[in-house]
Amino acid sequence: MTKSTKILVPSGVLGLGFSEDALIQGLKRQPDIISIDGGSTDSGPFYLGMGVSKYSLEVCEAEWHLLMQARHDNKIPLVIGSCGTCGVNAGVDMMFDMTVRIAKKLGHSVKIARIYCERERSEFQIALSENRIKPLEPAPQITQDSLSKITHIVSSAGVEPIQKAIEAGADVILVGRATDTALIAALPLLNNAHKGASWHAAKIAECGAFCSTNPSSGVIFVEVDETGFTVEAMAQNALCTPETVAAHMLYENADPFILLEPGGHLDVTDATYTALDARRVRVEGSQWHSSDTYTVKLEAAKLSGYQTTLLTIVREPNYVAHIDDWIEKLSRICNTKIKQSMTNSKSTHSIDFRVIGKNAVLGELEFSESLAPELGVLVIVTADSQGEADDIAMLINPYLLHLPLSEDEPIPTTAFAYSPANSSRGAFFEFALNHIMKLEKPCDGFPLIIDEV
Amino acid sequence: MASLSELTHKIRSKNAGPFWVTIDLFCEDDAHYKRVRDGLTLPVIARCLLIPENLVKRFEIDNLKVIKVSFQRKYFQGSRLDRDMHGAQFAFLLEQLQID
């Protein structure tokens, strides 16, 4: 009988925080590996577009220090995926530098594996011409224009590149973009644990203690064997129950039963969730189905302009009551002025007025008729350059402050909360791909580099 | 008629990747679950969200007493006209929805 594989997941993402006591509890279970995620697309296209991290480097370094010490004390590998939030090569390099810095500080000698996941635009174009790129539903259109504006393309690694690093004896494994689940499923699958259970355990544990009664406690422990897996939260005040565990399969998943992964899909339709005691849940019956072709998911962000925003607050009751008329007039006058004063006739700028306190979030779907005493007016200007976005915002600024509802009334003054009322937001990005790419071999395009420091 | 907030004990909405939003409706007991399951049909959902039915997926998860609704975003996450990056406010739209 193959021995079970024990995986400790400190939290849903590095930088989010976890209970140190719970980490110690987890280490007492003698895990075979520590796996943690470093990011996702959850915070939007900006991070991938710019290739930067969302979380504070300082906070990440403090947490990584604790995990490197834990790895060293227990002589087990430590793996992180989606380095630097978005998984670009610079994110892997950032984590590599951090790992070297901490290893030196702690006096550890460490074998560090780096797995890069970024794809050159030229590689993508070749794959496109070879018909190896397929859209998922719904996918943004790929055009010459969108391709030229893409700043970064990453592909989500499956378990194979990570397994290669584990087999090479790496102590710390830094993966660019990887599926959240691959980081956790890699070792049990390498140990010939049940395939469905390995992937399902990974999905349940990928957000840390989100699958328990106390999501913010972070640390989760899963043990995968030949027939299923057992999950337990490590914080004393966090319990895994059949309901909390099963419900996590729904979280951020469009399909509650099927999870697409590189090389196949997980089907949990027949999974059973049984309480072993008040803290632990046993899961069996999940199925893995291998696919004929090996595909990885691609993510990309494209530069879609530059933004400047303005914000004011309207408190005068008559203006609050007639806010739609006021916005309509404001929009009309500003657009006319912009047309008169702007020389760039090819400009693709847009101005979006959102009334906070009325329907800024739900827009046309808003059902509430209740009127707030004051309303915020958020103006979002998007243009082809920062200069153009700033110019348009500067033109809007005096009207936003002083535009009267009708001609025969005194000039009003709305409430600017700060100076200047316009804020330059810099580059604006949009997601540009929801596609999969067929690979000949699972490790194609995921170069592995190993260093000993 | 009753509102979904009265018939469920929790409704949560979240982005599922940049292109989908998914809403989970948790029911307290079988009677409430059955009522939500029978009342919250695909056409009712599509009308509430003002999107075509073919962009909506609806799942019944009997053992959890959950109805799950996933739909393709009209505006992709973080795109120019997107108003709610994480799509969590759709839960409040469904809470007020009246069903038989």
XYZ file of C-alpha atoms in Angstrom:
553
model
C 0.000 0.000 0.000
C 1.323 3.420 -0.976
C 1.746 5.794 1.913
C -0.522 8.826 2.040
C 0.672 12.291 1.032
C 0.267 15.109 3.550
C 0.083 18.697 2.334
C 0.108 21.819 4.471
C -1.451 24.931 2.940
C -0.679 28.014 5.086
C -3.264 30.301 3.449
C -5.065 31.132 0.243
C -2.307 33.439 -0.918
C 1.091 34.648 0.293
C 0.644 38.126 1.751
C -2.846 37.550 3.124
C -1.658 36.394 6.545
C -2.119 33.204 8.552
C -2.125 32.121 12.176
C 1.389 31.162 13.282
C -0.038 28.874 15.971
C -2.051 27.067 13.332
C 1.079 26.721 11.185
C 2.868 25.089 14.133
C -0.102 22.725 14.613
C 0.131 21.815 10.945
C 3.856 21.143 11.109
C 3.269 18.720 14.003
C 1.378 16.514 11.499
C 4.654 16.040 9.625
C 3.540 17.251 6.193
C 5.417 16.087 3.095
C 5.235 19.501 1.438
C 4.119 23.084 2.081
C 2.155 24.555 -0.828
C 0.915 28.111 -1.155
C -0.492 30.237 -3.919
C 1.034 33.594 -4.814
C -1.743 35.178 -6.807
C -4.524 34.953 -9.366
C -6.430 37.145 -11.812
C -8.945 37.909 -9.056
C -7.839 41.508 -8.588
C -8.255 42.382 -12.222
C -6.174 42.914 -15.344
C -3.865 45.681 -14.075
C -1.357 43.407 -12.299
C -0.851 41.144 -15.299
C -0.846 44.130 -17.641
C 1.909 45.854 -15.696
C 3.570 42.642 -14.510
C 3.502 43.804 -10.890
C 2.467 42.362 -7.532
C -0.662 43.291 -5.606
C 0.622 42.506 -2.143
C 3.218 44.434 -0.145
C 6.666 42.972 -0.681
C 7.463 43.526 2.988
C 4.459 41.517 4.184
C 5.205 38.717 1.706
C 8.814 38.588 2.840
C 7.849 38.262 6.514
C 5.508 35.360 5.695
C 7.989 33.724 3.321
C 10.624 33.920 6.077
C 8.365 31.885 8.388
C 7.659 29.325 5.675
C 11.332 28.964 4.731
C 12.183 28.356 8.377
C 9.382 25.760 8.603
C 10.638 24.070 5.425
C 14.176 23.949 6.767
C 13.181 22.584 10.190
C 11.020 19.849 8.675
C 13.250 19.081 5.652
C 10.355 19.261 3.193
C 9.888 21.162 -0.074
C 8.105 24.514 -0.168
C 6.251 25.421 -3.345
C 4.619 28.666 -4.423
C 2.711 29.335 -7.644
C 1.554 32.458 -9.456
C 4.553 34.338 -8.082
C 4.077 38.082 -7.732
C 0.260 37.938 -8.150
C 0.167 37.454 -11.917
C 2.896 34.852 -12.540
C 5.014 36.799 -15.022
C 8.750 36.086 -15.201
C 9.481 39.205 -13.137
C 7.311 37.750 -10.345
C 9.423 34.566 -10.305
C 12.599 36.666 -10.241
C 11.208 38.763 -7.382
C 10.505 35.593 -5.341
C 13.923 34.199 -6.252
C 15.681 37.320 -4.947
C 13.577 37.196 -1.791
C 14.367 33.508 -1.252
C 18.104 34.103 -1.658
C 17.960 37.082 0.736
C 16.166 35.063 3.423
C 18.364 31.979 2.938
C 21.436 34.140 3.532
C 19.881 35.737 6.598
C 18.943 32.347 8.044
C 22.226 30.718 7.019
C 20.366 27.992 5.064
C 21.736 26.340 1.951
C 18.801 25.920 -0.377
C 18.196 24.303 -3.743
C 15.865 26.703 -5.537
C 13.853 25.750 -8.624
C 12.382 28.411 -10.873
C 9.677 27.557 -13.397
C 8.903 30.317 -15.886
C 5.457 30.472 -17.487
C 5.425 33.583 -19.614
C 4.969 33.121 -23.377
C 6.389 35.390 -26.045
C 3.863 36.964 -28.351
C 5.665 35.321 -31.294
C 5.183 31.869 -29.727
C 1.502 32.624 -29.274
C 1.198 33.726 -32.896
C 2.853 30.532 -34.122
C 0.502 28.436 -31.983
C -2.404 30.466 -33.386
C -1.333 29.799 -36.961
C -0.916 26.086 -36.164
C -4.471 26.003 -34.827
C -3.284 25.101 -31.331
C -5.213 27.954 -29.652
C -8.877 27.402 -28.795
C -11.282 29.912 -27.262
C -13.191 29.176 -24.064
C -16.644 30.661 -23.507
C -16.755 33.674 -23.588
C -13.462 34.699 -25.150
C -12.303 38.192 -26.151
C -11.654 38.437 -29.891
C -8.052 38.146 -30.988
C -7.281 40.879 -33.510
C -4.038 42.344 -34.824
C -4.816 45.408 -32.729
C -5.417 43.495 -29.485
C -2.331 41.342 -30.073
C -0.149 44.405 -30.541
C -1.386 45.847 -27.232
C -0.847 42.720 -25.130
C 1.919 43.335 -22.601
C 2.166 39.873 -20.987
C 0.902 36.374 -21.799
C 1.174 33.667 -19.144
C 0.184 30.019 -19.352
C -1.001 28.128 -16.274
C 1.315 25.232 -15.529
C -0.141 21.870 -14.602
C 1.428 19.413 -12.158
C 4.172 18.094 -14.463
C 6.678 20.988 -14.343
C 6.284 21.076 -10.544
C 6.793 17.309 -10.292
C 9.964 17.671 -12.345
C 11.307 20.168 -9.804
C 10.313 17.932 -6.871
C 12.066 14.966 -8.507
C 15.168 17.113 -9.009
C 15.281 17.503 -5.232
C 14.407 21.191 -5.065
C 13.843 22.634 -1.587
C 12.001 25.725 -2.760
C 9.976 25.735 -5.982
C 8.956 29.067 -7.489
C 6.372 28.721 -10.247
C 5.230 31.570 -12.498
C 1.549 31.097 -13.316
C 0.162 27.725 -12.264
C -3.362 26.494 -11.649
C -4.043 26.916 -7.923
C -4.722 23.207 -7.701
C -1.556 22.013 -9.497
C 0.613 23.247 -6.617
C -1.195 20.955 -4.183
C -1.971 18.021 -6.489
C 1.615 17.652 -7.800
C 3.058 15.598 -4.946
C 0.165 13.184 -4.235
C -0.085 12.452 -7.968
C 3.659 11.817 -8.066
C 3.155 9.386 -5.170
C 0.409 7.548 -7.090
C -2.398 8.687 -4.826
C -5.976 8.565 -6.170
C -6.126 11.002 -9.086
C -9.616 12.347 -8.466
C -8.854 12.717 -4.759
C -5.569 14.521 -5.452
C -7.204 17.156 -7.639
C -10.289 17.447 -5.447
C -8.193 17.850 -2.279
C -6.244 20.546 -4.115
C -9.396 22.432 -5.063
C -10.722 22.241 -1.498
C -7.428 23.438 0.060
C -6.397 26.052 -2.516
C -7.983 28.961 -0.639
C -6.604 27.827 2.715
C -9.211 27.770 5.480
C -11.994 29.068 3.208
C -13.302 25.477 3.308
C -13.775 25.732 7.112
C -16.025 27.587 9.545
C -13.290 30.223 10.060
C -12.019 31.294 6.625
C -9.525 33.915 7.841
C -7.581 31.458 10.025
C -5.571 30.405 6.986
C -3.913 27.082 7.606
C -5.395 23.883 6.168
C -4.094 20.324 6.109
C -5.023 17.643 3.565
C -3.974 14.020 3.456
C -4.483 12.158 0.182
C -4.333 8.362 -0.199
C -5.368 5.644 -2.643
C -9.117 6.048 -2.163
C -9.778 9.634 -1.118
C -8.634 12.480 1.097
C -9.119 13.922 4.570
C -9.201 17.643 5.267
C -8.765 19.501 8.557
C -8.284 23.150 9.510
C -5.311 23.758 11.781
C -6.601 26.709 13.832
C -8.349 25.582 17.027
C -11.391 27.753 16.283
C -11.822 26.507 12.696
C -13.813 23.390 11.836
C -14.168 21.519 8.563
C -17.668 20.106 8.222
C -19.172 18.239 5.252
C -21.146 21.400 4.439
C -18.206 23.838 4.570
C -16.024 21.500 2.518
C -18.632 20.662 -0.121
C -19.670 24.321 -0.358
C -16.101 25.327 -1.173
C -16.332 23.377 -4.418
C -18.850 26.052 -5.468
C -16.640 29.004 -4.592
C -15.453 31.040 -7.594
C -16.362 28.076 -9.814
C -18.835 28.584 -12.632
C -19.507 24.822 -12.659
C -19.977 23.148 -9.251
C -19.108 19.642 -10.468
C -16.451 19.992 -13.149
C -13.018 21.572 -12.913
C -10.918 21.878 -16.087
C -7.219 21.336 -15.554
C -4.212 20.827 -17.811
C -4.466 17.258 -19.091
C -8.038 16.524 -18.100
C -10.885 17.402 -15.788
C -12.074 16.645 -12.287
C -15.668 15.459 -11.827
C -17.059 15.573 -8.276
C -20.654 14.674 -9.149
C -20.433 11.429 -7.150
C -18.204 12.704 -4.327
C -19.267 11.922 -0.765
C -18.388 14.107 2.218
C -18.342 12.368 5.605
C -17.544 13.867 9.030
C -14.853 11.750 10.728
C -15.305 13.836 13.879
C -16.105 17.473 14.682
C -12.976 18.735 12.908
C -12.211 16.452 9.984
C -13.997 15.514 6.757
C -13.332 12.498 4.560
C -14.024 12.839 0.834
C -14.258 9.946 -1.625
C -15.765 9.276 -5.019
C -14.272 12.141 -7.046
C -13.179 11.179 -10.547
C -10.363 12.366 -12.782
C -10.794 12.081 -16.550
C -7.681 12.469 -18.687
C -8.069 14.263 -22.002
C -6.632 13.167 -25.338
C -4.753 16.405 -25.767
C -2.778 18.356 -23.187
C -3.859 21.978 -22.970
C -2.931 24.885 -20.733
C -4.957 27.986 -20.098
C -3.614 31.321 -21.278
C -4.054 34.690 -19.636
C -3.130 38.051 -21.093
C -3.814 41.704 -20.501
C -3.678 44.430 -23.102
C -3.109 48.141 -22.772
C -6.506 49.766 -23.380
C -5.714 53.391 -22.747
C -5.023 55.732 -19.867
C -7.443 56.944 -17.263
C -8.168 60.044 -15.242
C -11.012 60.138 -12.734
C -12.927 62.946 -11.055
C -15.129 62.747 -8.003
C -17.571 65.247 -6.569
C -20.431 65.075 -4.081
C -23.821 66.636 -4.691
C -25.785 67.630 -1.552
C -28.192 70.373 -2.701
C -31.649 68.698 -2.461
C -32.893 69.997 -5.810
C -29.804 68.607 -7.556
C -30.049 65.297 -5.728
C -33.707 65.036 -6.807
C -32.854 65.819 -10.441
C -29.502 64.072 -10.685
C -30.284 62.300 -13.971
C -31.158 65.606 -15.668
C -28.004 67.169 -14.274
C -25.758 64.319 -15.470
C -27.423 64.391 -18.883
C -26.738 68.125 -19.203
C -23.210 67.767 -17.836
C -22.433 64.991 -20.277
C -23.862 66.887 -23.240
C -22.021 70.133 -22.500
C -18.705 68.394 -21.780
C -18.880 66.319 -24.952
C -19.604 69.405 -27.036
C -16.712 71.318 -25.445
C -14.338 68.398 -25.963
C -15.276 68.116 -29.632
C -14.666 71.842 -30.100
C -11.330 71.929 -28.353
C -9.739 68.600 -29.222
C -7.600 68.398 -32.292
C -7.216 64.596 -32.349
C -10.186 63.500 -34.439
C -9.200 59.815 -34.180
C -9.482 59.829 -30.395
C -11.247 56.778 -28.933
C -11.846 58.430 -25.574
C -14.854 57.666 -23.419
C -16.380 59.413 -20.424
C -18.405 57.386 -17.957
C -20.532 59.117 -15.311
C -21.492 56.946 -12.329
C -23.825 58.236 -9.624
C -22.828 56.777 -6.277
C -25.885 56.515 -4.052
C -28.201 55.853 -6.984
C -27.021 53.068 -9.303
C -23.214 53.185 -9.577
C -22.879 49.432 -9.069
C -25.934 47.791 -10.607
C -26.586 50.381 -13.325
C -29.722 49.573 -15.299
C -30.398 46.598 -12.981
C -30.813 48.784 -9.876
C -34.280 48.365 -8.350
C -34.127 50.570 -5.236
C -35.994 53.881 -5.438
C -34.859 55.240 -2.092
C -33.080 58.553 -2.302
C -29.863 59.219 -0.404
C -29.326 62.737 1.070
C -26.147 63.138 -0.986
C -24.829 61.565 -4.164
C -21.280 61.000 -5.360
C -20.544 61.573 -9.012
C -17.608 59.547 -10.255
C -16.361 60.469 -13.702
C -14.043 58.005 -15.428
C -12.186 59.321 -18.464
C -10.367 56.806 -20.667
C -8.249 58.082 -23.548
C -5.355 57.101 -25.799
C -2.753 58.923 -23.738
C -2.464 60.172 -20.177
C -2.146 63.701 -21.490
C -5.410 63.424 -23.394
C -7.229 61.859 -20.414
C -5.920 64.651 -18.155
C -6.924 67.348 -20.646
C -10.468 65.986 -20.894
C -10.727 65.758 -17.099
C -9.497 69.337 -16.721
C -12.131 70.442 -19.179
C -14.863 68.610 -17.229
C -13.642 69.877 -13.849
C -15.266 73.371 -13.771
C -18.616 72.045 -15.051
C -18.629 69.279 -12.455
C -18.148 71.974 -9.821
C -20.488 74.699 -11.090
C -22.979 73.564 -13.743
C -26.489 74.947 -13.032
C -29.518 72.726 -13.674
C -31.330 75.521 -15.537
C -30.321 78.896 -16.915
C -32.351 81.013 -14.463
C -30.819 79.912 -11.187
C -27.692 80.796 -9.252
C -24.515 78.897 -10.062
C -24.188 75.932 -7.690
C -20.998 74.565 -6.180
C -20.719 70.821 -5.587
C -18.362 69.368 -2.978
C -14.900 68.443 -4.176
C -13.370 66.263 -1.470
C -9.777 67.119 -2.288
C -7.480 69.079 -4.564
C -7.014 68.384 -7.386
C -10.423 66.814 -7.984
C -8.991 64.889 -10.932
C -6.663 61.930 -10.372
C -4.411 60.541 -13.098
C -4.646 56.744 -12.841
C -2.056 55.833 -15.428
C -2.231 52.885 -17.802
C -5.515 51.007 -18.065
C -5.596 47.319 -18.987
C -8.223 44.792 -20.025
C -8.089 41.002 -20.143
C -7.362 39.924 -23.693
C -7.468 36.121 -23.698
C -9.714 33.362 -22.401
C -8.109 30.622 -24.447
C -6.352 27.305 -24.085
C -3.199 26.252 -25.893
C -2.401 22.702 -26.935
C 1.070 21.471 -25.973
C 2.987 18.506 -27.364
C 4.395 17.734 -23.915
C 3.193 19.064 -20.519
C 6.500 20.812 -19.753
C 6.809 22.566 -23.139
C 7.451 26.251 -22.604
C 7.902 25.923 -18.837
C 11.692 26.168 -18.467
C 13.053 24.838 -15.186
C 16.173 26.435 -13.703
C 17.777 25.091 -10.545
C 20.287 26.958 -8.384
C 21.928 26.083 -5.111
C 22.544 28.988 -2.766
C -44.926 35.339 -3.496
C -41.844 35.715 -1.346
C -38.464 37.301 -1.855
C -35.385 35.134 -2.248
C -33.895 36.769 0.858
C -36.808 35.268 2.830
C -36.416 31.843 1.226
C -32.642 31.472 1.590
C -30.274 31.850 4.506
C -27.447 33.144 2.358
C -26.921 34.344 -1.194
C -23.347 34.951 -2.289
C -22.093 36.230 -5.604
C -18.490 36.216 -6.847
C -16.469 36.445 -10.022
C -15.397 33.033 -11.308
C -12.418 34.129 -13.357
C -12.561 37.347 -15.398
C -15.413 36.247 -17.667
C -18.068 34.696 -15.414
C -19.990 35.581 -12.273
C -21.439 32.840 -10.106
C -24.207 33.167 -7.518
C -24.840 30.511 -4.845
C -28.206 30.427 -3.089
C -28.109 28.449 0.150
C -31.437 27.195 1.553
C -32.134 26.270 5.158
C -34.382 23.238 4.662
C -35.919 21.023 2.002
C -39.185 22.962 1.806
C -37.415 26.253 1.106
C -34.997 24.547 -1.276
C -37.855 23.030 -3.260
C -39.569 26.397 -3.524
C -36.400 28.143 -4.710
C -35.596 25.289 -7.090
C -39.057 25.400 -8.682
C -39.433 29.178 -8.684
C -35.987 30.351 -9.737
C -36.149 29.108 -13.308
C -33.851 30.023 -16.149
C -36.305 32.559 -17.663
C -36.808 34.191 -14.245
C -33.043 34.536 -13.791
C -32.511 35.876 -17.300
C -35.237 38.497 -16.803
C -33.754 39.593 -13.478
C -30.237 39.960 -14.890
C -31.399 41.322 -18.255
C -29.332 38.786 -20.184
C -30.252 36.075 -22.709
C -30.977 32.632 -21.246
C -28.200 31.000 -23.279
C -25.587 32.970 -21.327
C -26.820 31.504 -18.024
C -26.042 28.134 -16.473
C -28.196 26.886 -13.621
C -27.328 24.012 -11.292
C -29.290 22.168 -8.612
C -27.133 20.760 -5.830
C -29.664 18.776 -3.823
C -27.366 17.495 -1.071
C -26.285 21.045 -0.156
C -29.733 22.562 -0.785
C -28.031 25.028 -3.102
C -29.096 26.534 -6.412
C -26.142 27.869 -8.350
C -26.451 30.422 -11.110
C -23.454 31.207 -13.328
C -23.567 33.732 -16.115
C -21.234 35.283 -18.651
C -20.363 38.849 -17.773
C -21.808 41.558 -19.968
C -18.592 43.499 -19.305
C -15.474 41.454 -18.585
C -13.857 42.007 -15.192
C -12.046 45.341 -15.031
C -13.033 46.373 -18.563
C -14.039 49.939 -19.379
C -17.723 49.633 -18.497
C -17.446 47.078 -15.686
C -19.004 48.453 -12.495
C -18.211 45.718 -9.993
C -14.914 43.913 -10.486
C -15.715 41.012 -8.168
C -19.384 40.789 -9.056
C -20.460 40.401 -5.449
C -23.356 42.886 -5.566
C -25.499 40.671 -7.827
C -26.423 38.827 -4.631
C -28.468 41.854 -3.493
C -30.246 41.981 -6.816
C -31.383 38.391 -6.341
C -32.288 38.904 -2.684
C -35.198 41.185 -3.624
C -36.439 38.952 -6.441
C -39.988 37.690 -5.799
C -40.841 34.104 -6.718
C -43.977 31.970 -6.313
